Amino acid sequence: MISEENHKRGLKLLKEMGRENTLFEQEETSDDMYRLSVGYLFGEIWSRPNLTLRERQIVTLAANIALARPSGTHSHYRSAKKVGLSHEEICEIMIQVGAYAGWPTMAHANRQYREVLAEDKANATKGKKKAAAKRTAKKKT
Amino acid sequence: MISEENHKRGLKLLKEMGRENTLFEQEETSDDMYRLSVGYLFGEIWSRPNLTLRERQIVTLAANIALARPSGTHSHYRSAKKVGLSHEEICEIMIQVGAYAGWPTMAHANRQYREVLAEDKANATKGKKKAAAKRTAKKKT
Amino acid sequence: MISEENHKRGLKLLKEMGRENTLFEQEETSDDMYRLSVGYLFGEIWSRPNLTLRERQIVTLAANIALARPSGTHSHYRSAKKVGLSHEEICEIMIQVGAYAGWPTMAHANRQYREVLAEDKANATKGKKKAAAKRTAKKKT
Amino acid sequence: MISEENHKRGLKLLKEMGRENTLFEQEETSDDMYRLSVGYLFGEIWSRPNLTLRERQIVTLAANIALARPSGTHSHYRSAKKVGLSHEEICEIMIQVGAYAGWPTMAHANRQYREVLAEDKANATKGKKKAAAKRTAKKKT
Amino acid sequence: MISEENHKRGLKLLKEMGRENTLFEQEETSDDMYRLSVGYLFGEIWSRPNLTLRERQIVTLAANIALARPSGTHSHYRSAKKVGLSHEEICEIMIQVGAYAGWPTMAHANRQYREVLAEDKANATKGKKKAAAKRTAKKKT
Amino acid sequence: MISEENHKRGLKLLKEMGRENTLFEQEETSDDMYRLSVGYLFGEIWSRPNLTLRERQIVTLAANIALARPSGTHSHYRSAKKVGLSHEEICEIMIQVGAYAGWPTMAHANRQYREVLAEDKANATKGKKKAAAKRTAKKKT
């Protein structure tokens, strides 16, 4: 059983990494699955010493890009930026992994990364429109 | 065709990483294969900017551990130490990748890492014996 | 050449597993591909002894979840339920495989499973509406 | 640095293979990524001797189908046809790889191939409509 | 941190599965790696409900055979027999996974399984010889 | 059940490819496994039309090299030569697959290929020594 301490540590780290809005799909399907992800993956493994958070994020991106899975990497481009990786560094990880895992893993990573960028841009636009609407509404009153 | 410039840059980097005694098997099988490895993989990709050599080595270890191939990672434990990664950092990469690529990839990485440690220890012992033999021989004369 | 006997055995098993509406995409592309799937994969392999149908479905789900492919697993969540696996058992297979193939394989399996659940729910709603419409139509007459 | 010579050779080959409209996503994300793909992957590797272009395309399709990645193979069904592979030969590669990489890799390849066929058909229809509209417009004048 | 409770539960289960002599390589390299394996993989995941131990072993074998890694599966053929799987059932899992992960995964599993059988046979012979030697020694006294 | 016709066709093709001394390990473990390999993999799939034997061997080598498994490819370097592939062509397949599946898959393929070459050379030497011994023995009589 995942302890409350591990669960809290996991939630705290998820927030620090800007990942607090992930894992809901797991929570809906199975509470156990969700608690293992929060309390073990983040509350235990990601909370370990010996690597900086930035390095741990690099390791995770590299492993995930190498495995070229259909899902599970998108959110890591976001947290990568949150913990300080630049656009150039993220692209460079793709290029380096591409040499070791094959050209299409670089190309696939690029596609998933672009989906994230496009989604973030769309959300930012929505956010601006909402803020503008709010300002307009305020003026009217 | 791999340019002489790239070839030289590759050889220089291989030496800097303590990898100058690798790739001979490729040279024996096919000169093209060897020159692509030296001049493109090391002379081009590994020589790129945007990541430090240490970070690039972390990326490479993470990708290779994730893919759990039978060969091709051993030499990277050696160069990892050469470019400054500690035993604890190497183990930590295995643990983190294990979470994303599966427990047996951590265990497999550990086995390959231990083969490297055992080989290095054996070579060191041989080296010491040779040095001792030399000293003894010297005394006798 | 796949024998008629194998083809029939395959079709019968596909029906028993609630999979009779799969494989049409293969039939449209290539008759040979379709006949190999029906007559060999289902008519030969799935029809073998030594494991119960339930166990064979567990083996198949586990292998597919481990490989985290973009397609080819969805239909197995349906047949899994048809041959008697519960929601809890299906989630448990994901959790166990996740430990051996990596966290994202569990998360990816969950996503594909949820797509199946959502599709089934949508179809059930459509079915109910149709049935209700029929009842209403009947009353009117 | 990828030489201008390699870049030009790559672009020329891409055109010969009917792939001149690919790689734009890479160009938008990172100029380096794009230049490595054009100048190294196509200008160096694909431009090598020892295999015919048709055989090299067979090798590439086989490797990509075996790895069953979510993206990166679609464009190869198009270039395969451009360099002379027939529908039957493409299906046969899927069937043979399926035996060595697993049934779902064949089924997944078939799905991606069908997406290409559907897109090409849609484009052809659009093309015909445009042409017809042009002819109608011409008549009217 | 892995709790003492989890560590003890893990050790107990490892013994029940006849796996108490595994994981030593991990203990020698890194105490953390070892404690995560005992306390998390066995003390948490393998100790979960919803599947029988036999079914959980089937899931694990299937996932591992599908991934065809160089190491990490051998010990599972032993625990499979300990928890009640027969030779025929083990072979059948290989055959079924082979269809979904490719022929060579079945062949590779067979090779690793045979290495286990050969090692067990050699140990049994040694055991018999030791026992016979003991009996002879006893007689002599 | 694999038909006698398929079994014979498989055995005949295995001989044609110089593979008649493979698959014994499967026969010893499980007769079913062996008969599926002979009668289905070789008697059905490899016996299909649409690709030449040489092309089918190229497809198989490419898929196997891409997947970088610990075993199952060695024998294909032998049959590749039997069906007419040259050393240069085999190396070229490795180089091309390496670009799509990652540098270490090329390097790993090279290692397995070299094991085959070394074994064949050793056997040839033994064969020559035996022949020489025979000649010497003959002279003496």
mmCIF file of N, CA, C and O in Angstrom, chain A residues 2 4-5 19 26 41 44 55 60-61 64-65 68 84 99 106 108 110 123 128-129:
data_model
loop_
_atom_site.group_PDB
_atom_site.id
_atom_site.type_symbol
_atom_site.label_atom_id
_atom_site.label_comp_id
_atom_site.label_asym_id
_atom_site.label_seq_id
_atom_site.Cartn_x
_atom_site.Cartn_y
_atom_site.Cartn_z
ATOM 1 N N ILE A 2 0.572 2.148 -0.899
ATOM 2 C CA ILE A 2 1.307 3.412 -0.973
ATOM 3 C C ILE A 2 0.968 4.252 0.263
ATOM 4 O O ILE A 2 -0.210 4.523 0.526
ATOM 5 N N GLU A 4 0.581 7.486 2.896
ATOM 6 C CA GLU A 4 0.114 8.866 2.722
ATOM 7 C C GLU A 4 1.299 9.815 2.502
ATOM 8 O O GLU A 4 1.204 10.774 1.743
ATOM 9 N N GLU A 5 2.385 9.509 3.183
ATOM 10 C CA GLU A 5 3.597 10.330 3.054
ATOM 11 C C GLU A 5 4.094 10.338 1.598
ATOM 12 O O GLU A 5 4.399 11.396 1.041
ATOM 13 N N ARG A 19 2.952 19.356 -13.421
ATOM 14 C CA ARG A 19 2.252 18.167 -13.901
ATOM 15 C C ARG A 19 1.003 17.870 -13.074
ATOM 16 O O ARG A 19 0.509 16.740 -13.095
ATOM 17 N N GLN A 26 -5.957 8.016 -15.205
ATOM 18 C CA GLN A 26 -5.678 6.835 -14.377
ATOM 19 C C GLN A 26 -6.591 6.814 -13.167
ATOM 20 O O GLN A 26 -7.093 5.766 -12.768
ATOM 21 N N LEU A 41 5.814 6.332 -8.509
ATOM 22 C CA LEU A 41 6.620 6.906 -9.599
ATOM 23 C C LEU A 41 7.135 8.295 -9.222
ATOM 24 O O LEU A 41 8.325 8.574 -9.355
ATOM 25 N N GLU A 44 8.332 8.368 -4.973
ATOM 26 C CA GLU A 44 9.508 7.556 -4.609
ATOM 27 C C GLU A 44 10.648 7.761 -5.622
ATOM 28 O O GLU A 44 11.696 8.286 -5.295
ATOM 29 N N GLU A 55 18.353 16.849 -14.632
ATOM 30 C CA GLU A 55 18.990 15.653 -15.201
ATOM 31 C C GLU A 55 18.003 14.482 -15.260
ATOM 32 O O GLU A 55 17.991 13.710 -16.213
ATOM 33 N N THR A 60 14.557 10.918 -18.475
ATOM 34 C CA THR A 60 13.203 10.447 -18.793
ATOM 35 C C THR A 60 12.836 10.761 -20.231
ATOM 36 O O THR A 60 12.291 9.911 -20.949
ATOM 37 N N LEU A 61 13.131 11.973 -20.680
ATOM 38 C CA LEU A 61 12.870 12.323 -22.080
ATOM 39 C C LEU A 61 13.637 11.394 -23.017
ATOM 40 O O LEU A 61 13.080 10.891 -23.993
ATOM 41 N N ASN A 64 12.082 7.885 -23.049
ATOM 42 C CA ASN A 64 10.785 7.899 -23.724
ATOM 43 C C ASN A 64 10.908 8.137 -25.226
ATOM 44 O O ASN A 64 10.209 7.508 -26.015
ATOM 45 N N ILE A 65 11.784 9.030 -25.623
ATOM 46 C CA ILE A 65 11.974 9.273 -27.061
ATOM 47 C C ILE A 65 12.509 8.020 -27.734
ATOM 48 O O ILE A 65 12.075 7.638 -28.821
ATOM 49 N N ALA A 68 9.750 5.569 -28.407
ATOM 50 C CA ALA A 68 8.815 6.018 -29.451
ATOM 51 C C ALA A 68 7.387 5.533 -29.270
ATOM 52 O O ALA A 68 6.739 5.133 -30.236
ATOM 53 N N GLY A 84 13.361 23.898 -16.650
ATOM 54 C CA GLY A 84 14.454 24.711 -17.163
ATOM 55 C C GLY A 84 15.121 24.318 -18.464
ATOM 56 O O GLY A 84 16.116 24.935 -18.858
ATOM 57 N N ALA A 99 20.106 9.224 -33.107
ATOM 58 C CA ALA A 99 21.282 8.471 -33.560
ATOM 59 C C ALA A 99 21.337 7.084 -32.928
ATOM 60 O O ALA A 99 21.782 6.130 -33.554
ATOM 61 N N MET A 106 13.473 10.343 -33.659
ATOM 62 C CA MET A 106 13.654 11.797 -33.617
ATOM 63 C C MET A 106 12.452 12.478 -34.266
ATOM 64 O O MET A 106 11.868 13.413 -33.710
ATOM 65 N N HIS A 108 9.473 11.288 -34.746
ATOM 66 C CA HIS A 108 8.260 11.050 -33.947
ATOM 67 C C HIS A 108 8.235 11.965 -32.729
ATOM 68 O O HIS A 108 7.192 12.543 -32.385
ATOM 69 N N ASN A 110 9.646 14.839 -32.494
ATOM 70 C CA ASN A 110 9.351 16.175 -33.015
ATOM 71 C C ASN A 110 7.850 16.370 -33.219
ATOM 72 O O ASN A 110 7.291 17.403 -32.867
ATOM 73 N N ASN A 123 -4.159 27.311 -26.240
ATOM 74 C CA ASN A 123 -4.627 27.660 -24.891
ATOM 75 C C ASN A 123 -4.265 29.098 -24.529
ATOM 76 O O ASN A 123 -5.055 29.800 -23.899
ATOM 77 N N LYS A 128 -5.904 34.651 -23.647
ATOM 78 C CA LYS A 128 -5.867 36.089 -23.978
ATOM 79 C C LYS A 128 -7.258 36.605 -24.320
ATOM 80 O O LYS A 128 -7.657 37.686 -23.912
ATOM 81 N N LYS A 129 -7.994 35.818 -25.097
ATOM 82 C CA LYS A 129 -9.351 36.215 -25.476
ATOM 83 C C LYS A 129 -10.236 36.353 -24.246
ATOM 84 O O LYS A 129 -11.007 37.295 -24.109
#
